Amino acid sequence: MRLFGLVNPKQRLSPYEIGVVSFAFLLAATLFYLDTFTDIQSALATLYVITLLLSAETLTERGTLLLAGVCISLSALSYVAGHGLQGDLAAALRLTVAIAAMVITCLLIIRNQRARLALIKFNTDLQSSEERYRTIFEQSRVALWERDYSQVRALLVKLRENGVSDLQAYARNNPDFIADCIACIPTVAANAAALELLGHVDARNVSSMRRYIAQDDATFLELMVAIFNRESSFEGKGSIITSDGTTRLVLLTVGFPEDVANFDRVIVGMFDITEREMAQKALFEAQAELALASRAATVGALSASLAHELNQPLGALVVNAQTLQRWLDRDPPDLAAVSRSAERIVRDSQRASDIIQSTRSMLSERTPVLESVSLADLVSETQMLMESELAKNRIAFDTSETPGITAVSAVRIELQQVMINLFTNAVQAMAATPEQHRRISVTIELAECQSVSIKVHDSGPGLSPEVLKNLFKPFCTTKATGLGMGLAICRSMLEARGGTLTADNHAEGGALFQMTVPIEAVHE
Ligand code: ADP
């Protein structure tokens, strides 16, 4: 009942309040009667303040103002009724005193009412804030504790005052220290998530954390050190033992209050990170295994690469050694031919050694030696290296170069390896091609982006769509004894220096491989 905003807003007035207000109005009426119809020569009207005071708690500010107005009007009315408009000085003074008393009382009541309302509002806000905090505390999925750290803080302060400066050392020398500290940290409250974390325990069983903190848990001591060092917060990873004896890894966060008096209600948060830590551990293990596997794969790839690349010079060595033997076996021995074969043996041995060297430098990431290489010279040198192979298979070999091509800066042995691979593949691909049609054509021309292109076209069967798709992937081979590493190695070798290697079928038949070599090599 609001009564036009005159009465305090609450559900209903209590009988006591109704009695008090009724009495106040009765008093006002009695005063009015006495003041108007009797001859009492005193400032009776002053007593209207009692009416105001009695109604103060029940009426609103507006109600109080109205009542004060009514009381002042009644006093004025009594004055006019008793003394007429002329009046006498004494009566007028009494009226003035009474009105002043009523005005002052009214102002004091209003001030009081405002202070009271402010206090009520403050209390209501405080209460709803507390309720909000409680709701968050209770419903949070993070395990939260309210712990009383005041005793343990006092203990630590005392130790400091007694000259302890290194708490870790003190704890080592006093084996009971940790247990003593735990014992003087009672739990004030714990939320549902906290009870769940400890293994769905009852709230009554967590008044002390003694049985839940692992004996060897260094984090608790670190927490004590943080309080000892007057830090403002603490964060650390620890382990707790749940009611069924399992160990859970937790991330612990504690914010210490600025006001020492509030150490009796410190909020402690715990996040269960057991699964995360396990996953991380598994990840580290998997990574270690992967590193091992990839080392094994590197060794495997290296051996495959070496086996592949050394095959050619070693094969040539054997052929040349056999040839040398034959020249020696002649009667008389052809020493000039022997010397030529010996030179070839030296050359092939040197190449084998260079291949090993270059593979090692690739692995050890040593800066390779760049030289100025004329690609036309390199093609003819490679053709000479393979001359017995080409002749044996009756393969015609031609090279054309657009004039004005400058030398490139490259690692010579790498480019030669690529060429040997491309030529050997071409030779092998033409095994079924009629002898008179076997041909390898090499074209050297300027390409885009400051590079030179070397195209190798053969007259073999070309590349099937399936092979074309996987050509540069390791272990892609159609040969019974092939490794399928050659083209993969060639491409990565060229790309490492800023070049490219692509393959397609030529419009006139046969496979067409194109390598590009930048004029200025790129350093990795
Ligand atoms: P490998 O020679 O050990 O098989 P490569 O990586 O050098 O490994 O070649 C992969 C495959 O590409 C070969 O097995 C072959 O099927 C195909 N290939 C390569 N060059 C040619 C070519 N000039 N003509 C047809 N097929 C080719």
XYZ file of C-alpha atoms and ligand atoms in Angstrom:
551
model
C 0.000 0.000 0.000
C 1.640 3.242 -1.131
C -1.064 5.770 -0.102
C -0.104 8.170 -2.911
C 3.562 7.858 -2.098
C 3.117 9.216 1.416
C 3.834 5.999 3.285
C 7.050 3.967 3.055
C 6.908 1.417 0.229
C 6.456 -1.961 1.799
C 3.916 -4.705 1.608
C 1.748 -3.554 4.488
C 1.972 -1.486 7.696
C 2.417 -3.465 10.892
C -0.202 -3.010 13.629
C 2.490 -1.268 15.683
C 3.101 1.248 12.889
C -0.627 1.800 12.413
C -0.910 2.381 16.197
C 1.972 4.846 16.244
C 0.633 6.845 13.272
C -2.891 6.866 14.732
C -1.496 8.068 18.025
C 0.461 10.793 16.198
C -2.672 12.033 14.471
C -4.661 11.884 17.735
C -1.930 13.874 19.396
C -2.027 16.473 16.591
C -5.819 16.758 16.955
C -5.527 17.101 20.770
C -2.863 19.755 20.425
C -4.985 21.615 17.931
C -7.927 21.494 20.323
C -5.883 22.634 23.330
C -4.133 25.328 21.332
C -7.342 26.681 19.842
C -9.906 26.320 22.565
C -7.980 26.662 25.828
C -6.015 29.507 27.405
C -2.730 27.689 27.959
C -0.067 30.370 27.565
C 2.808 28.219 26.357
C 4.249 27.201 22.978
C 1.899 24.251 22.773
C 2.340 24.109 19.025
C 5.964 23.078 19.588
C 4.635 19.682 20.597
C 3.556 19.037 16.998
C 7.175 17.901 16.521
C 6.242 14.796 18.467
C 3.639 14.019 15.805
C 6.327 14.460 13.153
C 8.824 12.308 15.035
C 6.329 9.538 15.648
C 5.365 9.357 11.959
C 8.935 9.732 10.670
C 9.618 6.034 10.205
C 6.293 5.282 8.549
C 6.015 8.215 6.156
C 8.007 8.906 3.052
C 9.782 12.194 2.456
C 6.699 13.512 0.719
C 4.448 12.312 3.564
C 6.681 13.987 6.153
C 6.612 17.296 4.238
C 2.850 17.107 3.964
C 2.454 16.306 7.660
C 4.802 19.167 8.591
C 2.677 21.458 6.360
C -0.511 20.262 8.065
C 0.971 20.766 11.556
C 2.210 24.282 10.693
C -1.195 25.125 9.193
C -2.985 23.852 12.333
C -0.757 25.999 14.595
C -1.401 29.014 12.397
C -5.126 28.282 12.459
C -5.130 28.008 16.257
C -3.249 31.297 16.474
C -5.738 33.096 14.236
C -8.672 31.527 16.096
C -7.299 32.554 19.513
C -5.810 35.936 18.800
C -7.374 37.245 15.626
C -5.274 38.666 12.833
C -3.763 41.425 15.063
C -2.606 38.963 17.715
C -0.144 39.811 20.412
C 3.613 39.772 20.276
C 4.122 36.972 22.826
C 1.706 34.616 21.050
C 3.267 35.468 17.672
C 6.745 34.680 19.050
C 5.489 31.353 20.458
C 4.009 30.501 17.034
C 7.310 31.418 15.347
C 9.278 29.195 17.757
C 6.832 26.319 17.169
C 7.009 26.675 13.371
C 10.835 26.866 13.499
C 10.901 23.705 15.632
C 8.620 21.910 13.174
C 10.648 23.020 10.133
C 13.962 21.969 11.736
C 12.479 18.642 12.871
C 11.046 18.061 9.423
C 14.467 18.748 7.794
C 16.246 16.488 10.279
C 13.732 13.709 9.676
C 14.176 14.043 5.896
C 17.970 13.942 6.251
C 17.686 10.924 8.463
C 15.283 9.263 6.049
C 17.650 9.832 3.157
C 20.594 8.392 5.103
C 18.437 5.431 6.088
C 17.357 4.839 2.484
C 20.986 5.053 1.313
C 21.971 2.536 3.957
C 19.148 0.205 2.977
C 20.169 0.456 -0.675
C 23.792 -0.177 0.222
C 22.799 -3.244 2.218
C 20.576 -4.519 -0.570
C 23.388 -4.074 -3.098
C 25.798 -5.802 -0.773
C 23.409 -8.649 -0.304
C 22.807 -9.118 -4.014
C 26.546 -8.899 -4.679
C 27.139 -11.568 -2.051
C 24.409 -13.674 -3.636
C 25.962 -13.214 -7.064
C 29.366 -14.182 -5.703
C 27.851 -17.233 -4.020
C 26.128 -18.284 -7.234
C 29.346 -17.932 -9.231
C 31.286 -19.722 -6.519
C 28.795 -22.571 -6.260
C 28.074 -23.021 -9.942
C 31.557 -22.500 -11.372
C 32.966 -25.578 -13.109
C 36.354 -24.566 -11.769
C 37.087 -26.103 -8.391
C 37.034 -23.221 -5.902
C 37.859 -23.130 -2.230
C 37.579 -20.446 0.363
C 40.407 -21.053 2.789
C 41.460 -19.347 5.967
C 45.116 -18.457 5.515
C 45.273 -16.078 8.477
C 46.882 -18.595 10.866
C 49.440 -19.816 8.393
C 50.271 -16.241 7.465
C 50.807 -15.404 11.107
C 53.064 -18.462 11.412
C 55.136 -17.377 8.420
C 55.366 -13.775 9.615
C 56.624 -15.070 12.944
C 59.278 -17.185 11.229
C 60.434 -14.147 9.309
C 60.580 -12.103 12.490
C 62.649 -14.875 14.039
C 65.225 -14.422 11.303
C 64.240 -17.119 8.795
C 65.025 -15.845 5.320
C 65.134 -19.031 3.236
C 61.861 -20.875 3.751
C 62.817 -23.759 1.461
C 65.911 -24.464 3.569
C 63.868 -24.087 6.752
C 61.352 -26.666 5.420
C 64.195 -29.070 4.606
C 65.533 -28.814 8.145
C 62.094 -29.099 9.757
C 60.308 -32.127 8.314
C 57.055 -31.298 10.142
C 56.845 -27.796 8.757
C 54.642 -28.652 5.744
C 52.243 -30.746 7.822
C 52.024 -27.944 10.413
C 51.197 -25.430 7.707
C 48.535 -27.658 6.141
C 47.002 -28.192 9.563
C 46.489 -24.503 10.131
C 44.686 -23.794 6.869
C 41.040 -24.640 7.459
C 38.636 -24.732 4.544
C 35.804 -22.242 4.914
C 33.837 -23.389 1.887
C 34.235 -25.539 -1.214
C 32.074 -25.548 -4.317
C 30.564 -28.575 -6.025
C 33.362 -28.789 -8.618
C 35.942 -28.827 -5.816
C 34.184 -31.689 -4.051
C 33.919 -33.523 -7.363
C 37.641 -33.015 -8.041
C 38.514 -34.653 -4.743
C 36.437 -37.677 -5.733
C 32.857 -36.642 -4.957
C 33.563 -36.149 -1.289
C 31.226 -34.727 1.302
C 31.698 -31.044 2.190
C 32.295 -32.063 5.819
C 35.386 -34.052 4.804
C 37.297 -31.125 3.358
C 37.710 -28.971 6.442
C 41.416 -29.780 6.176
C 43.366 -30.601 3.019
C 45.815 -32.824 4.907
C 44.788 -36.091 3.231
C 44.473 -34.616 -0.265
C 47.882 -32.988 -0.630
C 50.595 -35.388 -1.809
C 53.483 -35.819 0.628
C 56.111 -34.990 -1.973
C 54.176 -32.111 -3.520
C 56.619 -29.239 -3.878
C 53.889 -26.851 -4.990
C 52.473 -26.427 -1.498
C 55.854 -25.287 -0.226
C 56.107 -22.873 -3.167
C 52.721 -21.489 -2.142
C 54.013 -20.959 1.393
C 57.076 -19.223 -0.041
C 54.771 -16.892 -2.012
C 52.965 -15.886 1.195
C 56.286 -15.640 3.015
C 57.577 -13.288 0.300
C 54.348 -11.252 0.424
C 53.548 -11.897 -3.211
C 50.161 -10.796 -4.522
C 49.272 -14.087 -6.203
C 50.474 -17.621 -6.783
C 50.178 -19.986 -9.698
C 51.689 -23.449 -9.941
C 51.196 -27.045 -11.014
C 50.661 -29.519 -8.247
C 49.175 -32.900 -7.565
C 46.370 -33.917 -5.275
C 45.273 -37.322 -4.120
C 41.566 -37.954 -4.491
C 39.457 -39.922 -2.044
C 39.964 -43.136 -4.057
C 43.738 -42.723 -3.975
C 44.332 -41.616 -7.568
C 46.618 -38.704 -8.268
C 45.311 -35.752 -10.285
C 47.478 -33.002 -11.685
C 46.081 -29.554 -11.029
C 46.848 -25.992 -11.915
C 46.590 -24.021 -8.708
C 45.821 -20.292 -8.591
C 45.595 -18.201 -5.470
C 45.051 -14.442 -5.269
C 46.136 -13.003 -1.926
C 44.075 -10.104 -0.545
C 45.720 -6.712 -0.198
C 44.238 -6.247 3.235
C 45.881 -8.626 5.714
C 42.583 -8.811 7.610
C 41.035 -10.637 4.646
C 43.465 -13.557 4.786
C 40.725 -15.471 6.579
C 38.876 -15.867 3.260
C 41.281 -16.496 0.439
C 39.951 -17.918 -2.824
C 41.887 -20.875 -4.178
C 41.155 -22.140 -7.697
C 42.145 -25.515 -9.124
C 41.943 -26.698 -12.723
C 42.258 -30.387 -13.372
C 44.962 -30.680 -16.049
C 45.599 -34.412 -15.764
C 44.208 -35.252 -19.220
C 45.966 -32.287 -20.819
C 49.296 -33.225 -19.259
C 48.855 -36.879 -20.276
C 48.054 -35.817 -23.834
C 51.097 -33.575 -23.867
C 53.297 -36.370 -22.571
C 51.939 -38.714 -25.242
C 52.597 -35.997 -27.807
C 56.204 -35.602 -26.677
C 56.686 -39.352 -26.822
C 55.129 -39.506 -30.283
C 57.355 -36.643 -31.388
C 60.432 -38.418 -30.079
C 59.388 -41.591 -31.897
C 58.718 -39.604 -35.023
C 62.124 -37.960 -34.806
C 63.659 -41.420 -34.506
C 61.602 -42.718 -37.409
C 62.442 -39.732 -39.553
C 66.151 -40.184 -38.732
C 65.813 -43.784 -39.846
C 63.980 -42.596 -42.959
C 66.752 -40.081 -43.667
C 69.358 -42.791 -43.339
C 67.224 -45.025 -45.582
C 66.734 -42.283 -48.156
C 70.425 -41.458 -48.042
C 71.410 -45.063 -48.613
C 68.869 -45.361 -51.420
C 70.145 -42.144 -52.963
C 73.783 -43.226 -52.694
C 73.008 -46.678 -54.034
C 71.209 -45.112 -56.961
C 73.764 -42.431 -57.746
C 76.808 -44.648 -57.276
C 75.393 -47.334 -59.499
C 76.402 -45.538 -62.662
C 80.060 -44.685 -61.829
C 80.608 -48.099 -60.206
C 79.164 -49.836 -63.261
C 81.442 -47.749 -65.459
C 84.404 -48.623 -63.230
C 83.763 -52.331 -63.666
C 83.399 -51.986 -67.447
C 86.594 -49.925 -67.686
C 88.515 -52.311 -65.422
C 87.407 -55.248 -67.573
C 88.418 -53.359 -70.719
C 91.784 -52.566 -69.158
C 92.218 -56.243 -68.344
C 91.492 -57.161 -71.934
C 94.056 -54.666 -73.288
C 96.613 -56.071 -70.863
C 95.854 -59.664 -71.837
C 96.697 -58.949 -75.452
C 100.013 -60.102 -76.742
C 101.673 -57.685 -76.789
C 99.570 -55.604 -74.373
C 98.145 -52.366 -75.825
C 99.586 -49.977 -73.315
C 98.085 -46.849 -74.882
C 94.590 -48.380 -74.563
C 95.437 -49.551 -71.033
C 96.354 -45.998 -70.120
C 93.045 -44.658 -71.577
C 91.069 -47.205 -69.557
C 93.077 -46.343 -66.452
C 92.246 -42.665 -66.993
C 88.557 -43.531 -67.233
C 88.812 -45.581 -64.045
C 90.371 -42.603 -62.265
C 87.675 -40.298 -63.669
C 84.813 -42.600 -62.577
C 86.348 -43.113 -59.145
C 86.605 -39.358 -58.823
C 82.934 -39.008 -59.779
C 81.886 -41.614 -57.222
C 83.854 -39.757 -54.598
C 82.277 -36.429 -55.660
C 78.782 -37.938 -55.363
C 79.475 -39.124 -51.829
C 80.958 -35.746 -51.013
C 77.992 -33.831 -52.365
C 75.453 -36.093 -50.596
C 77.343 -35.610 -47.349
C 77.414 -31.868 -47.809
C 73.646 -31.920 -48.460
C 73.113 -33.645 -45.130
C 75.607 -31.676 -43.118
C 74.194 -28.436 -44.543
C 77.670 -27.201 -45.379
C 77.666 -24.427 -47.979
C 78.200 -26.120 -51.354
C 80.835 -24.875 -53.758
C 79.287 -22.862 -56.579
C 81.150 -22.671 -59.860
C 80.551 -21.049 -63.178
C 79.220 -23.884 -65.350
C 78.736 -23.861 -69.117
C 75.695 -26.081 -69.620
C 76.658 -27.011 -73.200
C 80.082 -28.187 -71.958
C 78.471 -30.093 -69.118
C 76.061 -31.853 -71.512
C 78.890 -32.986 -73.798
C 81.037 -34.029 -70.845
C 78.134 -36.130 -69.532
C 77.582 -37.571 -72.993
C 81.246 -38.640 -72.989
C 80.868 -40.213 -69.576
C 78.013 -42.266 -70.925
C 79.484 -42.939 -74.324
C 79.846 -46.696 -73.869
C 76.264 -46.914 -72.603
C 74.947 -44.855 -75.517
C 76.995 -46.781 -78.043
C 76.015 -50.156 -76.634
C 72.338 -49.247 -76.971
C 72.879 -47.613 -80.364
C 71.410 -44.288 -79.338
C 71.893 -41.150 -81.378
C 72.598 -38.092 -79.262
C 72.308 -34.495 -80.403
C 72.597 -31.181 -78.620
C 71.469 -27.746 -79.756
C 72.072 -24.490 -77.957
C 70.656 -21.043 -78.699
C 73.623 -18.712 -79.067
C 74.594 -16.246 -76.350
C 73.775 -18.412 -73.351
C 75.901 -17.426 -70.402
C 77.379 -19.836 -67.912
C 75.308 -20.476 -64.811
C 76.518 -20.379 -61.267
C 75.807 -23.872 -59.930
C 77.142 -26.899 -58.102
C 78.598 -28.793 -61.037
C 78.299 -32.347 -59.712
C 74.619 -31.800 -58.861
C 73.719 -30.711 -62.388
C 75.703 -33.606 -63.804
C 73.882 -36.049 -61.569
C 70.543 -34.744 -62.860
C 71.694 -35.089 -66.457
C 73.010 -38.623 -65.947
C 69.657 -39.568 -64.402
C 67.653 -38.096 -67.264
C 69.897 -39.660 -69.944
C 69.969 -43.071 -68.213
C 66.169 -43.064 -67.898
C 65.865 -42.151 -71.573
C 68.256 -44.951 -72.554
C 66.309 -47.477 -70.496
C 62.930 -46.216 -71.766
C 64.041 -46.808 -75.387
C 64.962 -50.464 -74.828
C 61.962 -51.552 -76.889
C 62.263 -48.811 -79.493
C 63.655 -49.958 -82.872
C 67.382 -49.220 -82.920
C 67.204 -46.820 -85.866
C 64.704 -44.602 -84.016
C 66.559 -44.344 -80.716
C 67.480 -40.712 -80.136
C 68.082 -38.309 -77.297
C 67.842 -34.614 -78.176
C 69.063 -31.993 -75.755
C 68.087 -28.345 -76.237
C 69.651 -25.555 -74.228
C 67.889 -22.182 -74.337
C 67.208 -19.110 -72.251
C 64.151 -19.406 -70.047
C 62.096 -16.937 -68.025
C 63.205 -15.508 -64.704
C 66.898 -15.259 -65.445
C 67.390 -18.950 -65.939
C 68.492 -21.439 -68.546
C 66.393 -24.390 -69.640
C 67.690 -27.802 -70.680
C 65.143 -30.007 -72.431
C 65.775 -33.728 -72.804
C 63.557 -35.393 -75.402
C 63.755 -39.086 -76.171
C 62.031 -41.309 -78.715
C 60.794 -43.875 -76.220
C 57.145 -44.754 -75.384
C 56.622 -41.639 -73.243
C 55.034 -41.461 -69.807
C 51.731 -43.147 -68.948
C 49.180 -40.935 -67.112
C 49.671 -43.010 -63.956
C 53.462 -42.581 -63.971
C 53.137 -38.909 -64.897
C 51.065 -38.331 -61.764
C 53.623 -39.841 -59.370
C 56.849 -39.401 -61.286
C 58.579 -37.184 -58.748
C 57.381 -39.041 -55.675
C 59.993 -41.270 -54.017
C 59.824 -44.966 -54.864
C 57.758 -44.452 -58.018
C 59.206 -46.929 -60.492
C 58.076 -49.202 -63.302
C 61.406 -50.994 -63.491
C 61.968 -54.439 -62.011
C 65.199 -53.360 -60.342
C 64.423 -49.639 -60.109
C 64.425 -47.700 -56.861
C 62.187 -44.871 -58.010
C 64.405 -42.336 -56.271
C 66.209 -40.750 -59.229
C 63.694 -38.129 -60.339
C 62.665 -37.278 -56.762
C 66.324 -36.603 -55.902
C 66.871 -34.633 -59.123
C 63.884 -32.376 -58.498
C 64.757 -31.616 -54.877
C 68.385 -30.994 -55.818
C 67.394 -28.464 -58.498
C 64.717 -26.816 -56.370
C 67.180 -26.360 -53.519
C 69.147 -24.026 -55.837
C 66.086 -22.227 -57.226
C 65.664 -24.430 -60.313
C 62.814 -26.674 -61.481
C 62.263 -30.062 -63.071
C 59.098 -30.957 -64.968
C 58.057 -33.789 -67.261
C 55.519 -34.320 -70.010
C 54.977 -36.234 -73.190
C 56.301 -34.658 -76.367
C 53.768 -33.823 -79.082
C 55.815 -35.960 -81.512
C 56.024 -38.863 -79.059
C 58.510 -39.808 -76.356
C 59.096 -38.207 -72.980
C 60.169 -34.610 -72.571
C 61.949 -33.572 -69.392
C 62.729 -29.932 -68.780
C 65.072 -28.622 -66.136
C 65.659 -24.957 -65.469
C 68.750 -23.630 -63.732
C 68.870 -20.047 -62.450
C 71.814 -18.087 -63.809
C 72.595 -17.034 -60.241
C 72.113 -19.957 -57.867
C 69.955 -19.457 -54.816
C 71.630 -20.173 -51.480
C 69.377 -21.931 -49.023
P 63.934 -45.441 -61.406
O 64.753 -45.099 -62.602
O 64.720 -46.074 -60.301
O 62.679 -46.193 -61.718
P 63.245 -42.649 -61.495
O 62.718 -41.748 -60.446
O 64.463 -42.194 -62.199
O 63.459 -44.048 -60.791
O 62.108 -42.891 -62.542
C 60.824 -43.195 -62.141
C 59.989 -43.805 -63.221
O 59.701 -42.816 -64.219
C 60.669 -44.881 -63.989
O 60.530 -46.142 -63.344
C 59.920 -44.846 -65.314
O 58.702 -45.570 -65.238
C 59.548 -43.399 -65.467
N 60.437 -42.698 -66.411
C 61.487 -41.922 -66.112
N 62.042 -41.416 -67.222
C 61.341 -41.895 -68.255
C 61.431 -41.731 -69.695
N 62.367 -40.986 -70.285
N 60.494 -42.370 -70.441
C 59.545 -43.136 -69.863
N 59.424 -43.328 -68.552
C 60.312 -42.717 -67.756
